[in-house]
PDB file of C-alpha atoms in Angstrom:
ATOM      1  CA  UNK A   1      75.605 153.586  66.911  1.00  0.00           C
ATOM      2  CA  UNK A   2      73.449 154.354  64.001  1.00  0.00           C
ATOM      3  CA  UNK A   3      71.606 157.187  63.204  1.00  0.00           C
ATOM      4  CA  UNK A   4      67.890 155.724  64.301  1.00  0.00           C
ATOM      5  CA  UNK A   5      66.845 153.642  61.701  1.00  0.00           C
ATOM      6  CA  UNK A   6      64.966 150.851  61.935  1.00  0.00           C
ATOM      7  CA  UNK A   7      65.941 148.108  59.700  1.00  0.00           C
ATOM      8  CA  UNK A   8      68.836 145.708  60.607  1.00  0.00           C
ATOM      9  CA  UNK A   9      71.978 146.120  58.610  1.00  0.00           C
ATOM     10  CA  UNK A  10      72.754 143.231  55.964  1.00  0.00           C
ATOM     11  CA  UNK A  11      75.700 141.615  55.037  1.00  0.00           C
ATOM     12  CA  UNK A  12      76.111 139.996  52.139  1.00  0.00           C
ATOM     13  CA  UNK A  13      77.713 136.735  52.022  1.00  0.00           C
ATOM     14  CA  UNK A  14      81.327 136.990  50.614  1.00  0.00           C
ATOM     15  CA  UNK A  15      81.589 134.730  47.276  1.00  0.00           C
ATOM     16  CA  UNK A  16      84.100 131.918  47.403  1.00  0.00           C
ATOM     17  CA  UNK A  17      87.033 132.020  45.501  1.00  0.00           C
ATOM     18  CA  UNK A  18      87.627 129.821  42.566  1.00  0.00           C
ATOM     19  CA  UNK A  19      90.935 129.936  41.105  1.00  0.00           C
ATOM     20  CA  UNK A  20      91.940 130.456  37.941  1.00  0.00           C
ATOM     21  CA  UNK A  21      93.303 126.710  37.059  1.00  0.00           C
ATOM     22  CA  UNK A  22      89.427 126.319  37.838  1.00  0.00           C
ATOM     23  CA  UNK A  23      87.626 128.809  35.835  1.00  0.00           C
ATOM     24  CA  UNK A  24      90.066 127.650  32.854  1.00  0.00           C
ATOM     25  CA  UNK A  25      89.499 123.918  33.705  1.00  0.00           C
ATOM     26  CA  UNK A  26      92.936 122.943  34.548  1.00  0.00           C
ATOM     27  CA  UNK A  27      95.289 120.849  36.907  1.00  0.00           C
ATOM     28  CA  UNK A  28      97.887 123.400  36.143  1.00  0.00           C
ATOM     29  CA  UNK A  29      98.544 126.220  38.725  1.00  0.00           C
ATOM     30  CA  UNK A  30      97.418 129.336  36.405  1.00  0.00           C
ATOM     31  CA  UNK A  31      98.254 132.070  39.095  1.00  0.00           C
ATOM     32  CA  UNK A  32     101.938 130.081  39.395  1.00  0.00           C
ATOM     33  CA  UNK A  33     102.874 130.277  35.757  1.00  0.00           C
ATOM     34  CA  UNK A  34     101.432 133.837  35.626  1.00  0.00           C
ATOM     35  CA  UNK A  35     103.420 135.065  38.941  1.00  0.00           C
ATOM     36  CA  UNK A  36     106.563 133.393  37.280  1.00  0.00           C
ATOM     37  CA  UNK A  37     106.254 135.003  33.751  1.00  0.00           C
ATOM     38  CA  UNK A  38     106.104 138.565  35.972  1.00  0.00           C
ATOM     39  CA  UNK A  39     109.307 137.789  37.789  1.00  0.00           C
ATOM     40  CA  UNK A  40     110.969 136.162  35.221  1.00  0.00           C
ATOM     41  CA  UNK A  41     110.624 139.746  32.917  1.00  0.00           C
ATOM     42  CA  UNK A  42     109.865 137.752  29.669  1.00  0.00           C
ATOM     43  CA  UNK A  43     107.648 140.724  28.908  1.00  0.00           C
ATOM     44  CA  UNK A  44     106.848 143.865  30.517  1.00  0.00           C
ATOM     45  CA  UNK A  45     102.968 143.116  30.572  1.00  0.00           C
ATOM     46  CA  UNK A  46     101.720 139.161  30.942  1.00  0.00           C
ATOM     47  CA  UNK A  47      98.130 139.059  30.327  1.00  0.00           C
ATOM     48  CA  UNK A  48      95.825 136.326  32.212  1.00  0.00           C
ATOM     49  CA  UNK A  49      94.996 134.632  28.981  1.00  0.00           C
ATOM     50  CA  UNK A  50      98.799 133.862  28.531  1.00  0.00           C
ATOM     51  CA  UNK A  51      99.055 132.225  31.498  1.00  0.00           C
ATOM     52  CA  UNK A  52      95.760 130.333  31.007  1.00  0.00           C
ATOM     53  CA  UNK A  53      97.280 129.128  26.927  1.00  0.00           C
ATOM     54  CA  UNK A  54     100.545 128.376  28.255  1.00  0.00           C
ATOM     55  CA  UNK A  55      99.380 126.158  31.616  1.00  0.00           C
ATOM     56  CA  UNK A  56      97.204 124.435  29.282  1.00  0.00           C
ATOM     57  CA  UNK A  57     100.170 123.718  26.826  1.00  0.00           C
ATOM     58  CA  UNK A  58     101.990 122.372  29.915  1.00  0.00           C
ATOM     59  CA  UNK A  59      99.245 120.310  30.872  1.00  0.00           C
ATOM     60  CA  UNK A  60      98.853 118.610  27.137  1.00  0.00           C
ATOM     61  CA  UNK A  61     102.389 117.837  26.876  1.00  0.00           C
ATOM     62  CA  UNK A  62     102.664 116.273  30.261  1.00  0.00           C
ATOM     63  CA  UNK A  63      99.212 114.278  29.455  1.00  0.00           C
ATOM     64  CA  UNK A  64     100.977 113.187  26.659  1.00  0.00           C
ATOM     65  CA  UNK A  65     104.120 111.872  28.477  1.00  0.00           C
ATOM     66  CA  UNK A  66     102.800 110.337  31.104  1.00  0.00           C
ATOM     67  CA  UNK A  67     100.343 108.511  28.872  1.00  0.00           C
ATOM     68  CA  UNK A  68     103.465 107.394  26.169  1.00  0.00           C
ATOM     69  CA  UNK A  69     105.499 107.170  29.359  1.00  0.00           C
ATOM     70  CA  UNK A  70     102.988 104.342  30.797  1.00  0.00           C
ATOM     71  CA  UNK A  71     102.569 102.424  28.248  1.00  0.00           C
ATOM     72  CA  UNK A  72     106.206 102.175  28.218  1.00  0.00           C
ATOM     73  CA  UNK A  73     105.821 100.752  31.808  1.00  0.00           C
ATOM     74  CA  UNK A  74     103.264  98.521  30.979  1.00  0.00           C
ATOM     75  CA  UNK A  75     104.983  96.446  28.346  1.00  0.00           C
ATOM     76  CA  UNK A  76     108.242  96.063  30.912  1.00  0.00           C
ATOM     77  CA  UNK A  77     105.517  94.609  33.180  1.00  0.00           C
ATOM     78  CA  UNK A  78     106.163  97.608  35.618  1.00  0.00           C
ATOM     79  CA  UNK A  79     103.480  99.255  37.499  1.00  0.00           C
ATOM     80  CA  UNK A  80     105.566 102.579  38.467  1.00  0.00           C
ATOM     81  CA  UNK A  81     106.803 104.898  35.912  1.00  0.00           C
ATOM     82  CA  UNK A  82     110.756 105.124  36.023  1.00  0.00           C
ATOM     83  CA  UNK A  83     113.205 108.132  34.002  1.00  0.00           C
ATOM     84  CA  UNK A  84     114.131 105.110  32.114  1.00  0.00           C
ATOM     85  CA  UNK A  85     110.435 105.011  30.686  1.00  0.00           C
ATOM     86  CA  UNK A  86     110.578 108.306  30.184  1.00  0.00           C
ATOM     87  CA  UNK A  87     113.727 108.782  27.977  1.00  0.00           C
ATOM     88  CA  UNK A  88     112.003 105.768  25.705  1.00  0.00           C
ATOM     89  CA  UNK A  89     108.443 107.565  25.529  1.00  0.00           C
ATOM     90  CA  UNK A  90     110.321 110.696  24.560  1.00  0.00           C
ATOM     91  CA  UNK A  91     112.648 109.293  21.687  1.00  0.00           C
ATOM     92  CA  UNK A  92     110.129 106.662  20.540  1.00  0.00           C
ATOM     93  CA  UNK A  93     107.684 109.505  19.730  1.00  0.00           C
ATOM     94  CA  UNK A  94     108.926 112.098  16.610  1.00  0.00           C
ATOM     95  CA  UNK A  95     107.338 115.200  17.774  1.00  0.00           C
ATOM     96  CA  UNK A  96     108.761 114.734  21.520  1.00  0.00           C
ATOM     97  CA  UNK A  97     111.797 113.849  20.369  1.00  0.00           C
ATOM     98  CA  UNK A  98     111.993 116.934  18.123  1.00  0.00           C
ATOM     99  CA  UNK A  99     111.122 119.231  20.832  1.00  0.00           C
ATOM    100  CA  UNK A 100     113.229 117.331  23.518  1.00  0.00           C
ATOM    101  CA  UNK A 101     116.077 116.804  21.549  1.00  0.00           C
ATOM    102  CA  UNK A 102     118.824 119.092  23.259  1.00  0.00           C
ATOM    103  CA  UNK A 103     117.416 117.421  27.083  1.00  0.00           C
ATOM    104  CA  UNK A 104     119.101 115.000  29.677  1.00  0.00           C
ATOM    105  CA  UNK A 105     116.527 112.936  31.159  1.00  0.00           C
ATOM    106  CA  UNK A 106     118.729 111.848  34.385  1.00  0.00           C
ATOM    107  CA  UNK A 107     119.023 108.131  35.059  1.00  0.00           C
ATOM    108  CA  UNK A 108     117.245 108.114  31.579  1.00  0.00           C
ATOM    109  CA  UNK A 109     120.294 105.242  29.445  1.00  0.00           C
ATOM    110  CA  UNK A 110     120.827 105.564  26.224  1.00  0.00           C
ATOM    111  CA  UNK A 111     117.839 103.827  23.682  1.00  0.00           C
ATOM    112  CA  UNK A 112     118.700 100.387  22.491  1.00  0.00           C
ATOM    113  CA  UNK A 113     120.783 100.111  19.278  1.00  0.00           C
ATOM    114  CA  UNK A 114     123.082  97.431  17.594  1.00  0.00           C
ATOM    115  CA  UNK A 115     125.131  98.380  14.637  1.00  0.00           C
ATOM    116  CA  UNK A 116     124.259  96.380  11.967  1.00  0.00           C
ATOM    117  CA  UNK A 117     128.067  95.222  11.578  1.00  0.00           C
ATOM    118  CA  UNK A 118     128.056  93.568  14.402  1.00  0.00           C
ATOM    119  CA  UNK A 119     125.078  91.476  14.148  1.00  0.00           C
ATOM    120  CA  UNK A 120     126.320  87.750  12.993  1.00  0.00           C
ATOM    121  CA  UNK A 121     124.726  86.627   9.584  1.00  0.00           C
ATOM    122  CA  UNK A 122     123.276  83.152   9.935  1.00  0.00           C
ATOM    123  CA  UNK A 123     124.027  82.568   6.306  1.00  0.00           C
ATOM    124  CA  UNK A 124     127.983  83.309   6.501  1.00  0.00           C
ATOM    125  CA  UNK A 125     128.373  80.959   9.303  1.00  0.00           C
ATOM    126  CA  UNK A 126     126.419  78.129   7.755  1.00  0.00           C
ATOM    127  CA  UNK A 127     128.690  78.564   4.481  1.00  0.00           C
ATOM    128  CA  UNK A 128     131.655  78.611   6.874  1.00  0.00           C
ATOM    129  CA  UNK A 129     131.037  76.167   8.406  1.00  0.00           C
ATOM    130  CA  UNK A 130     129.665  73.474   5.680  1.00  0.00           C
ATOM    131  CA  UNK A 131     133.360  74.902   3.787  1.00  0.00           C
ATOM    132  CA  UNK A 132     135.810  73.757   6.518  1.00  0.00           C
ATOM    133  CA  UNK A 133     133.657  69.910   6.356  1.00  0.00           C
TER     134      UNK A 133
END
């Protein structure tokens, strides 16, 4: 019930939304790390940019992992990445091990180590051996 006029009205076409992980260029959920910095009262004000630095932090390390954590898998001859390939990629590597030091990886084992002690010297047992002829 308009007032007379004589054009039609126009609507513009609404935009489509592109999420943030998008605009920023990231796998990582961006609103989801933001939303849980707000609830989890690390700060009274989280900025977008924060979440945005810190998703794509998340995203490097776990790039990192799963790419240490594969090759892992790959030299077993294993085509499925298990906690136990994890737990090597993580203390094989310095830096992850640094950061990672205090963390359980669950059904992770312990990394592969013989005290020298109890290795058997070749040399001893030949000389032992040759003594009681």
């Amino acid at each position: 019930m308009g007032t007379g006029g004589k054009g039609k009205t126009f609507y513009e076409p609404q935009k489509l939304r592109v999420a943030a992980s998008a605009k920023a260029g990231l796998q990582f959920p961006v609103a989801r790390i933001r939303r849980l910095l707000k609830e989890g009262q690390y700060a009274k004000r989280v900025t977008a940019l924060c979440a945005v630095y810190l998703a794509a932090v998340l995203e490097y390390l776990m790039a990192e992992l799963l790419e240490l954590s594969g090759n892992c898998a790959r030299d077993q001859g294993r085509k499925r990445i298990i906690p136990r390939h994890i737990l090597l990629a993580i203390r094989n590597d310095t830096e992850l091990d640094r950061l990672l030091q205090g963390a359980i990886i669950w059904e992770g084992g312990v990394l592969p180590h013989i005290h020298s002690v109890l290795i058997p010297d070749h040399n001893k047992m030949r000389a032992r051996a040759e003594s009681e002829l």
